[in-house]
Coordinates of C-alpha atoms and ligand atoms in Angstrom, one line a residue:
M29 CA 0.0 0.0 0.0
S30 CA 1.3 3.5 -0.8
V31 CA 1.5 5.8 2.1
R32 CA -0.6 8.2 0.0
D33 CA -3.5 5.8 0.6
R34 CA -3.4 6.8 4.2
W35 CA -5.3 10.0 3.5
Y36 CA -5.9 10.7 7.2
Q37 CA -2.2 11.2 7.9
D38 CA -2.2 14.3 5.7
A39 CA -5.8 15.3 6.4
I40 CA -6.8 18.9 7.2
V41 CA -9.8 18.3 9.3
Y42 CA -12.5 21.0 9.8
C43 CA -14.9 20.4 12.7
L44 CA -18.4 21.9 12.9
D45 CA -21.7 21.5 14.7
V46 CA -24.5 21.5 12.1
E47 CA -26.8 23.2 14.7
T48 CA -24.7 26.4 14.8
Y49 CA -23.2 26.5 11.3
H50 CA -25.8 27.8 8.9
D51 CA -29.6 27.7 9.0
A52 CA -31.3 27.4 5.6
N53 CA -35.0 27.1 6.6
G54 CA -35.1 30.0 8.9
D55 CA -36.2 28.2 12.1
G56 CA -33.1 29.5 14.0
V57 CA -31.3 26.1 14.0
G58 CA -28.5 25.3 11.6
D59 CA -29.3 22.4 9.3
F60 CA -27.8 20.1 6.7
V61 CA -29.2 22.1 3.8
G62 CA -27.6 25.2 5.2
L63 CA -24.3 23.4 5.7
M64 CA -24.4 22.2 2.1
A65 CA -24.6 25.8 0.9
K66 CA -21.3 26.5 2.8
L67 CA -19.3 23.5 1.6
D68 CA -17.4 25.7 -0.9
H69 CA -16.2 27.8 2.1
I70 CA -14.8 24.7 3.7
A71 CA -13.3 23.3 0.5
G72 CA -11.9 26.8 -0.3
L73 CA -10.2 26.9 3.0
G74 CA -8.3 23.8 2.0
A75 CA -9.9 21.3 4.4
T76 CA -9.9 17.7 3.2
C77 CA -12.2 16.2 5.9
I78 CA -15.2 17.4 7.8
W79 CA -15.8 16.1 11.4
L80 CA -19.4 16.5 12.3
L81 CA -20.3 16.9 16.0
P82 CA -23.3 14.8 17.0
F83 CA -26.4 15.4 14.8
Y84 CA -28.6 12.6 16.1
P85 CA -32.0 13.0 17.8
T86 CA -31.3 14.3 21.3
P87 CA -32.9 16.1 24.2
N88 CA -29.8 18.3 23.7
R89 CA -28.7 18.7 27.3
D90 CA -25.1 18.1 26.4
N91 CA -24.8 19.6 22.9
G92 CA -26.0 16.4 21.3
Y93 CA -23.7 14.2 23.2
D94 CA -26.8 12.8 24.8
V95 CA -28.1 10.6 21.9
C96 CA -31.6 9.1 21.9
D97 CA -31.4 7.4 18.5
H98 CA -28.1 6.4 16.9
Y99 CA -29.7 5.6 13.5
A100 CA -31.3 9.0 12.6
V101 CA -30.8 12.7 12.1
D102 CA -32.2 15.1 14.6
P103 CA -35.3 16.4 12.8
R104 CA -34.3 20.0 13.7
L105 CA -31.2 19.5 11.5
G106 CA -32.8 17.7 8.6
T107 CA -33.5 14.2 7.4
L108 CA -31.4 11.2 6.6
G109 CA -32.0 12.1 2.9
D110 CA -30.3 15.5 3.6
F111 CA -27.5 13.8 5.3
V112 CA -26.8 11.5 2.3
E113 CA -27.0 14.5 0.0
F114 CA -24.5 16.4 2.2
V115 CA -22.0 13.5 2.1
R116 CA -22.3 13.3 -1.6
A117 CA -21.9 17.1 -2.0
A118 CA -18.9 17.0 0.3
E119 CA -17.4 14.1 -1.7
A120 CA -17.9 16.0 -4.9
R121 CA -15.6 18.7 -3.5
G122 CA -12.9 16.2 -2.3
L123 CA -14.1 16.4 1.3
R124 CA -14.4 13.3 3.4
V125 CA -16.8 13.2 6.3
I126 CA -16.3 11.6 9.7
V127 CA -18.9 11.6 12.4
D128 CA -19.0 11.5 16.2
L129 CA -19.6 8.0 17.6
V130 CA -21.1 8.5 21.0
V131 CA -21.4 5.1 22.5
N132 CA -19.9 5.4 26.0
H133 CA -23.3 6.5 27.1
T134 CA -26.8 7.4 25.8
S135 CA -29.4 9.9 26.8
D136 CA -31.6 8.7 29.6
Q137 CA -34.4 9.4 27.1
H138 CA -33.0 6.7 24.8
P139 CA -35.6 3.9 24.4
W140 CA -32.8 1.5 25.3
F141 CA -32.4 3.1 28.7
Q142 CA -36.1 3.4 29.2
E143 CA -36.5 -0.3 28.7
A144 CA -33.4 -1.1 30.7
R145 CA -35.0 0.5 33.8
D146 CA -37.1 -2.6 34.1
P147 CA -34.7 -5.1 35.8
D148 CA -36.5 -8.0 34.2
S149 CA -36.0 -6.8 30.7
D150 CA -33.4 -8.1 28.3
R151 CA -32.2 -4.5 28.0
H152 CA -31.3 -4.2 31.7
D153 CA -27.8 -5.4 31.2
W154 CA -27.1 -2.9 28.5
Y155 CA -26.3 -0.4 31.2
V156 CA -24.1 -0.7 34.4
W157 CA -26.1 -1.1 37.6
S158 CA -25.4 -1.6 41.3
D159 CA -27.7 -2.4 44.1
E160 CA -25.7 -0.3 46.5
R161 CA -24.2 3.1 45.8
P162 CA -20.4 2.3 45.6
E163 CA -18.3 4.0 48.2
D164 CA -16.2 5.8 45.6
H165 CA -19.4 7.1 43.9
D166 CA -18.1 10.7 43.7
E167 CA -14.7 9.7 42.2
G168 CA -14.1 10.2 38.5
M169 CA -16.7 12.9 37.8
I170 CA -16.0 14.6 34.5
F171 CA -18.0 17.8 35.3
P172 CA -17.1 18.6 38.9
G173 CA -19.2 21.5 40.1
E174 CA -22.1 20.4 37.8
Q175 CA -22.1 16.7 39.0
E176 CA -22.1 15.2 42.5
T177 CA -21.8 11.6 41.7
V178 CA -21.2 9.0 39.0
W179 CA -23.8 6.6 40.4
T180 CA -27.4 7.8 40.4
Y181 CA -30.4 6.0 41.8
D182 CA -33.2 5.1 39.4
R183 CA -36.5 4.8 41.0
K184 CA -38.0 2.3 38.5
A185 CA -35.0 0.0 38.5
K186 CA -34.5 0.5 42.2
R187 CA -30.8 0.3 41.5
Y188 CA -28.0 2.8 40.9
Y189 CA -26.6 3.3 37.3
L190 CA -23.2 4.5 36.3
H191 CA -22.7 7.7 34.4
R192 CA -19.2 9.2 33.9
F193 CA -20.8 12.3 32.6
Y194 CA -24.1 14.1 33.5
A195 CA -26.7 12.0 35.3
H196 CA -28.9 12.1 32.2
Q197 CA -26.1 10.2 30.3
P198 CA -26.1 6.6 31.6
D199 CA -23.1 4.6 30.6
L200 CA -23.6 1.6 28.3
N201 CA -22.3 -1.8 29.5
I202 CA -19.5 -2.4 27.0
A203 CA -18.9 -5.9 28.5
N204 CA -22.3 -7.0 27.2
P205 CA -21.8 -8.7 23.8
A206 CA -25.2 -7.5 22.7
V207 CA -24.1 -3.9 23.3
R208 CA -20.9 -4.5 21.3
A209 CA -22.9 -5.9 18.4
E210 CA -25.2 -2.9 18.5
I211 CA -22.3 -0.5 18.3
E212 CA -21.0 -2.4 15.3
R213 CA -24.5 -2.0 13.7
V214 CA -24.3 1.7 14.3
M215 CA -20.9 2.0 12.7
G216 CA -22.0 -0.2 9.8
F217 CA -25.0 2.0 9.3
W218 CA -23.2 5.3 8.9
L219 CA -20.4 3.7 6.8
R220 CA -23.1 2.5 4.4
L221 CA -24.3 6.1 4.2
G222 CA -20.8 7.2 3.1
V223 CA -18.8 8.3 6.1
S224 CA -15.1 7.9 6.1
G225 CA -14.8 7.1 9.8
F226 CA -15.6 8.1 13.4
R227 CA -14.4 10.4 16.1
I228 CA -14.8 8.2 19.1
D229 CA -16.2 10.2 22.0
A230 CA -14.8 9.6 25.5
A231 CA -12.6 6.6 24.4
P232 CA -11.0 5.9 27.8
F233 CA -14.4 5.7 29.4
L234 CA -15.9 3.7 26.6
I235 CA -13.4 0.9 27.2
E236 CA -13.1 1.2 31.0
H237 CA -14.4 -1.4 33.3
K238 CA -15.6 0.6 36.2
G239 CA -18.5 -1.3 37.7
L240 CA -17.7 -4.2 35.4
D241 CA -14.6 -5.7 37.1
E242 CA -16.3 -9.0 37.7
V243 CA -17.3 -9.6 34.1
P244 CA -15.3 -12.5 32.7
G245 CA -13.5 -12.2 29.3
T246 CA -12.9 -8.5 29.6
A247 CA -9.4 -8.6 31.1
D248 CA -7.7 -6.2 28.8
P249 CA -10.0 -3.3 28.0
Y250 CA -7.7 -2.1 25.2
E251 CA -8.3 -5.3 23.3
Y252 CA -11.7 -4.1 22.5
L253 CA -10.2 -1.4 20.3
R254 CA -8.7 -4.1 18.1
D255 CA -12.2 -5.5 17.5
F256 CA -13.4 -2.1 16.7
R257 CA -10.7 -1.6 14.1
T258 CA -11.1 -5.1 12.6
F259 CA -14.9 -4.5 12.2
L260 CA -14.4 -1.1 10.7
S261 CA -11.7 -2.2 8.2
W262 CA -13.8 -5.1 7.0
R263 CA -16.7 -2.8 6.3
R264 CA -14.7 0.0 4.7
G265 CA -11.0 -0.3 4.2
D266 CA -10.2 3.4 4.1
A267 CA -12.3 4.4 7.0
V268 CA -10.6 5.7 10.2
L269 CA -11.0 6.0 13.9
L270 CA -10.0 9.2 15.6
A271 CA -10.2 8.9 19.4
E272 CA -10.8 11.5 22.0
A273 CA -8.5 10.2 24.7
N274 CA -7.0 12.8 27.0
V275 CA -4.7 10.3 28.7
D276 CA -1.1 10.2 30.0
P277 CA 1.5 9.8 27.2
E278 CA 2.5 6.3 28.2
K279 CA -1.1 5.1 27.6
A280 CA -1.1 6.2 24.0
P281 CA 0.5 3.0 22.6
H282 CA -2.5 1.0 24.0
Y283 CA -4.7 3.0 21.8
F284 CA -2.6 2.9 18.7
G285 CA -1.5 -0.7 19.1
D286 CA 0.9 -1.7 16.3
G287 CA -1.1 0.3 13.9
D288 CA -3.9 -2.3 14.3
K289 CA -6.1 -0.4 16.8
L290 CA -7.1 3.3 16.4
H291 CA -5.7 5.3 13.5
M292 CA -5.5 8.7 15.2
L293 CA -5.6 10.2 18.6
F294 CA -6.0 13.9 19.5
N295 CA -2.7 15.1 20.9
F296 CA -3.9 16.5 24.2
V297 CA -0.5 16.3 25.8
L298 CA 1.0 18.5 23.1
N299 CA -2.0 20.8 23.2
Q300 CA -1.6 21.5 26.9
H301 CA 2.1 22.0 26.8
L302 CA 1.7 24.3 23.8
F303 CA -0.6 26.5 25.8
L304 CA 1.9 26.6 28.6
A305 CA 4.6 27.6 26.2
L306 CA 2.4 30.3 24.8
A307 CA 1.5 31.6 28.2
R308 CA 5.2 31.6 29.3
Q309 CA 6.4 32.9 25.9
A310 CA 9.0 30.2 26.2
K311 CA 9.7 27.2 24.0
A312 CA 10.7 24.7 26.7
P313 CA 7.2 23.4 27.5
L314 CA 6.5 23.0 23.8
E315 CA 9.6 21.0 23.3
R316 CA 8.6 18.8 26.2
G317 CA 5.1 18.5 24.9
L318 CA 6.5 17.2 21.6
L319 CA 8.8 14.7 23.2
L320 CA 6.5 13.3 25.8
P321 CA 4.0 11.5 23.5
P322 CA 5.3 8.4 21.8
K323 CA 5.9 8.3 18.1
P324 CA 2.8 6.8 16.5
P325 CA 3.1 3.5 14.6
E326 CA 3.8 3.9 10.9
A327 CA 0.1 3.7 10.1
G328 CA -0.9 6.0 13.0
Q329 CA -1.1 9.7 13.3
W330 CA -1.7 12.4 15.9
A331 CA -4.5 15.0 15.4
T332 CA -3.1 18.4 16.3
F333 CA -5.4 21.1 17.5
L334 CA -5.6 24.4 19.4
R335 CA -9.1 24.5 20.7
N336 CA -12.2 22.3 20.5
H337 CA -15.8 22.6 21.5
D338 CA -15.0 21.9 25.1
E339 CA -13.0 23.8 27.7
L340 CA -9.3 23.9 27.2
A341 CA -8.6 20.8 29.3
L342 CA -5.4 21.1 31.2
A343 CA -5.5 18.0 33.4
R344 CA -2.1 16.7 32.2
L345 CA -0.4 19.8 33.7
T346 CA 0.4 20.6 37.3
E347 CA -1.7 22.9 39.4
A348 CA 1.1 25.5 39.3
Q349 CA 1.2 25.3 35.5
R350 CA -2.5 25.6 35.2
D351 CA -2.3 28.7 37.3
E352 CA 0.2 30.2 34.9
I353 CA -2.2 29.6 32.0
A354 CA -5.0 31.1 34.0
E355 CA -3.0 34.2 34.7
A356 CA -2.1 34.7 31.1
F357 CA -5.3 33.6 29.3
A358 CA -8.2 33.5 31.8
P359 CA -7.4 36.2 34.4
D360 CA -11.0 36.3 35.6
R361 CA -11.0 32.7 36.7
E362 CA -14.5 32.8 38.1
A363 CA -15.9 33.8 34.7
M364 CA -13.5 32.2 32.3
W365 CA -12.6 28.8 33.8
V366 CA -14.8 25.6 34.1
Y367 CA -14.7 22.2 35.9
N368 CA -11.5 23.1 37.6
R369 CA -9.8 22.1 34.4
G370 CA -9.3 25.1 32.1
P371 CA -10.5 28.1 30.2
R372 CA -13.8 28.2 28.4
R373 CA -12.5 30.7 25.8
R374 CA -11.5 30.7 22.2
V375 CA -8.0 31.6 21.1
P376 CA -8.3 35.2 20.0
P377 CA -9.9 36.6 23.2
M378 CA -7.2 34.7 25.2
F379 CA -4.6 36.7 23.2
D380 CA -6.6 39.9 23.7
G381 CA -7.1 39.9 19.9
D382 CA -3.4 40.2 19.1
A383 CA -3.5 39.3 15.4
A384 CA 0.2 38.5 15.2
R385 CA 0.0 36.2 18.2
V386 CA -3.1 34.4 16.8
R387 CA -1.4 33.7 13.5
M388 CA 1.7 32.5 15.2
A389 CA -0.4 30.0 17.2
Y390 CA -2.1 28.7 14.1
S391 CA 1.2 28.6 12.2
L392 CA 2.4 26.3 15.0
M393 CA -0.7 24.1 14.8
L394 CA -0.2 23.7 11.0
S395 CA 3.5 23.0 11.1
L396 CA 3.7 20.7 14.2
P397 CA 3.6 16.9 13.7
G398 CA 0.2 15.4 13.1
A399 CA -2.9 16.2 11.1
P400 CA -4.3 19.7 12.0
V401 CA -7.9 20.0 13.2
I402 CA -9.5 23.4 12.7
R403 CA -12.7 24.2 14.4
Y404 CA -15.4 26.3 12.7
G405 CA -14.8 30.0 13.3
E406 CA -11.1 29.6 14.0
E407 CA -10.4 30.6 10.4
I408 CA -11.8 34.0 11.0
G409 CA -10.8 34.4 14.6
M410 CA -14.2 34.2 16.3
G411 CA -14.5 35.1 20.0
D412 CA -16.5 33.6 22.8
D413 CA -19.6 34.7 24.9
L414 CA -18.9 34.4 28.6
S415 CA -22.4 35.3 29.4
L416 CA -23.5 31.8 28.2
P417 CA -23.2 28.9 30.6
E418 CA -20.3 26.4 30.8
R419 CA -18.9 25.4 27.5
T420 CA -21.6 27.1 25.5
A421 CA -19.4 30.2 25.6
V422 CA -17.3 28.8 22.7
R423 CA -20.3 27.4 20.8
T424 CA -21.9 30.5 19.3
P425 CA -23.2 30.5 15.7
M426 CA -20.8 30.9 12.8
Q427 CA -20.3 34.5 11.7
W428 CA -20.8 34.7 7.9
S429 CA -21.6 38.4 7.3
D430 CA -22.5 41.6 8.9
K431 CA -26.2 41.0 8.1
K432 CA -28.9 40.0 10.6
N433 CA -27.7 37.3 13.0
A434 CA -24.3 37.2 11.3
G435 CA -26.0 35.6 8.3
F436 CA -26.4 32.5 10.4
T437 CA -30.2 32.5 10.3
A438 CA -33.0 34.7 9.1
S439 CA -35.0 33.8 12.3
D440 CA -35.4 36.4 15.1
E441 CA -34.6 33.6 17.5
P442 CA -31.2 31.9 16.8
I443 CA -30.6 28.7 18.7
R444 CA -27.9 30.6 20.5
P445 CA -27.1 34.3 20.5
V446 CA -24.6 35.5 17.9
I447 CA -21.7 37.6 19.3
D448 CA -22.8 41.2 18.8
S449 CA -20.7 43.2 21.2
G450 CA -17.1 43.7 21.9
P451 CA -14.1 43.4 19.5
F452 CA -15.3 40.0 18.2
R453 CA -18.8 41.0 17.3
Y454 CA -20.0 39.7 14.0
Q455 CA -20.1 43.1 12.5
N456 CA -16.3 43.1 12.8
V457 CA -15.4 39.4 12.5
N458 CA -17.1 37.7 9.6
V459 CA -16.4 35.6 6.5
D460 CA -17.7 38.1 4.0
R461 CA -15.5 40.9 5.2
Q462 CA -12.4 38.8 5.5
R463 CA -12.8 37.5 2.0
R464 CA -12.6 41.1 0.7
E465 CA -9.4 41.8 2.8
P466 CA -6.2 40.2 1.4
D467 CA -4.5 40.6 4.8
S468 CA -7.3 39.1 6.8
L469 CA -6.9 36.0 9.0
L470 CA -9.1 34.0 6.7
M471 CA -7.0 34.8 3.6
W472 CA -3.8 34.1 5.6
M473 CA -5.3 30.8 6.8
E474 CA -6.1 29.7 3.3
R475 CA -2.6 30.5 2.2
A476 CA -1.0 28.8 5.2
I477 CA -3.1 25.6 4.7
R478 CA -2.1 25.5 1.0
A479 CA 1.5 25.8 2.0
R480 CA 1.0 23.1 4.6
K481 CA -0.5 20.8 2.0
E482 CA 2.4 21.5 -0.3
A483 CA 4.8 20.7 2.5
D484 CA 2.9 17.7 4.1
V485 CA 6.2 16.5 5.4
F486 CA 5.5 18.8 8.3
G487 CA 2.7 16.5 9.3
R488 CA 4.3 13.1 9.1
G489 CA 8.0 13.6 8.6
D490 CA 10.7 12.7 11.1
W491 CA 11.1 15.8 13.1
H492 CA 13.7 17.2 15.4
V493 CA 14.0 20.3 17.5
V494 CA 16.8 22.7 16.5
D495 CA 18.5 24.7 19.2
T496 CA 18.0 28.5 18.8
D497 CA 19.9 29.7 21.9
H498 CA 16.8 31.9 22.6
E499 CA 14.2 31.1 25.2
A500 CA 11.3 32.3 23.2
V501 CA 12.2 31.0 19.7
F502 CA 11.2 27.4 18.8
A503 CA 12.6 25.9 15.7
H504 CA 12.2 22.4 14.2
V505 CA 13.0 20.5 11.0
C506 CA 11.0 17.8 9.4
E507 CA 12.3 15.4 6.9
R508 CA 11.1 12.5 4.9
D509 CA 12.3 10.8 1.7
G510 CA 14.9 13.5 1.2
V511 CA 12.4 16.4 1.5
A512 CA 13.2 18.7 4.4
V513 CA 11.4 21.7 5.8
A514 CA 12.1 24.0 8.7
A515 CA 9.9 26.3 10.8
V516 CA 10.9 29.0 13.3
H517 CA 8.4 30.5 15.7
N518 CA 8.9 33.4 18.1
L519 CA 6.6 32.8 21.0
G520 CA 7.7 36.1 22.6
D521 CA 6.4 39.7 22.2
E522 CA 9.8 41.1 21.4
E523 CA 11.8 40.9 18.2
A524 CA 14.3 38.0 18.2
G525 CA 17.3 37.1 16.1
V526 CA 18.5 33.5 16.1
T527 CA 21.1 31.4 14.3
L528 CA 20.1 27.8 13.6
D529 CA 22.7 25.0 13.1
L530 CA 21.5 23.4 9.9
S531 CA 24.8 21.8 9.0
P532 CA 23.2 18.5 7.8
Y533 CA 21.6 20.7 5.1
A534 CA 24.6 22.9 4.4
D535 CA 24.4 22.2 0.7
R536 CA 20.7 23.2 0.4
T537 CA 19.0 26.4 -0.6
T538 CA 16.1 27.9 1.3
L539 CA 12.7 28.8 -0.1
D540 CA 10.1 30.7 2.0
L541 CA 7.0 28.6 2.0
L542 CA 4.5 31.0 3.5
D543 CA 5.5 34.0 1.4
P544 CA 7.2 32.5 -1.7
G545 CA 8.0 36.0 -3.0
D546 CA 10.1 36.8 0.1
D547 CA 13.8 36.3 0.0
A548 CA 14.6 33.5 2.3
P549 CA 17.9 33.9 4.2
P550 CA 20.5 31.4 2.8
I551 CA 22.2 28.7 4.7
E552 CA 25.8 29.9 5.1
D553 CA 28.5 27.6 6.6
G554 CA 25.7 25.3 7.7
T555 CA 23.9 28.0 9.7
L556 CA 20.7 29.9 9.0
A557 CA 20.3 33.4 10.6
V558 CA 16.7 34.5 11.0
T559 CA 15.3 37.6 12.6
L560 CA 11.6 37.4 13.6
P561 CA 9.4 40.3 14.8
R562 CA 7.3 39.8 17.9
Y563 CA 5.2 36.7 17.5
G564 CA 6.8 36.2 14.1
F565 CA 7.3 32.9 12.3
R566 CA 8.7 31.5 9.0
W567 CA 8.6 28.2 7.2
F568 CA 11.3 27.2 4.8
R569 CA 11.8 24.4 2.3
L570 CA 15.4 23.2 2.3
E571 CA 16.0 22.4 -1.3
R572 CA 18.7 20.5 -2.9
E573 CA 20.4 22.3 -5.8
R574 CA 19.2 21.0 -9.1
Ligands
LIG734 C1 -16.6 14.6 25.1 C2 -17.2 15.7 24.3 O1 -16.2 16.4 23.6 C3 -18.0 16.6 25.3 O2 -18.5 17.7 24.7 C4 -19.1 15.8 25.9 O3 -19.7 16.5 26.9 C5 -18.5 14.5 26.5 N1 -17.6 13.8 25.7 C6 -19.7 13.5 26.9 O4 -20.1 13.0 25.7

């Protein structure tokens, strides 16, 4: 197999929530027809894969992560017919689609759970029950402050059920073969409708055995991931599994296997160290964050991201490190921080709207190892709305134009308010406006993504850090099959001059990848001297003389 077949290793993923993207029928809720009208925006940006957040029928008490039918589209968002049309329209533009697979838990409104509440029903064992409330019932809560326990009493069953997340999200019993078979049916269903894989929600909890210790045949929870993979690959050879697993670095190999388990993992460890480096304006934490996670197997890949639809989860850092990030990026901790874990903010407000710093951060995201994942709104530098509860702050509707409701909906009642005050209000920050301005973030992002695709060695090459003798300036080189690229980033707010030792490339010429018209400094006597403005960055191709 050619490495080129491993499309996911070079993917540029664009993540969105149909509900907040674009509303075509004017009911205030985004829908698949609205999304289809915006596919050229996503393709034009240079994305190659769309990751859809849950779009299934739901009481919507956890942004759709509380599913009550895994085989349907939420009627507010459209029909299955619309979904298939969307997948086809995406495909016609070279865009693959992956969807969230939420099977650690269901909504308590799911018919499975409603049936399971009868202890005599066959469905009862689909969930995890206990006659007594376990002593450690308040350990392992995901939403401290919002949750008081992970075992809640059900009056009908007269037993306690396990829920890692909110009480309205009972955990499925993964040790039950009938549940595993159903999960395969769910995957098989969406694969038949054309998806190229799944983002596996809450992967560590999905496979955990809390409450299931006594179940025979489930000794190694990670083994289940191999079954997952085998099933997926039989049904569709080029489909992928991308796991949400915010775990310690030494656990990652259990998820990747030898390339025979999950294809991709979000690089949460790198993400958290990157934010520490940005907060400190110092490269050391970033270098550490790159070195801590293991190298993925040949067929594996990291997914590299800055922000997602949740809080910026900083659980892998120390308390003191979290405090540093709070001080820099969420000074009003009361308003800006959730679950004792991290900021509920988007990137530009954390940087006080400093355009140079925002670009530098995205330049890092695009040039660090892994496949970049961009979240809707990041391409235009959208802000957050701290008046909204919990994580909703970062889930406001996409800002398309300066028209009513940012062009998101014609309705007077958008599902969520659009941001209409402060520096990130839609009148200032929107797609239409940035398309007209050559120097806008959107236009820069398009150019940067194009450059990143032309230099995909950044994503999956062998990389090494290059010393810069400067605390704030991070430099690295990536190489594969004789192609080499280098990137230099100034994390600090002062101009910095550095000299890189590139002696292994002494015979090569340099080409500026981001601004091909710019004169790139030459490598002289094996060294490259670069001066960067505050928050400046450059990417170079190191070319052999023809
Ligand atoms: C992880 C998702 O990213 C988050 O938004 C959700 O609340 C939990 N999983 C529960 O499904």
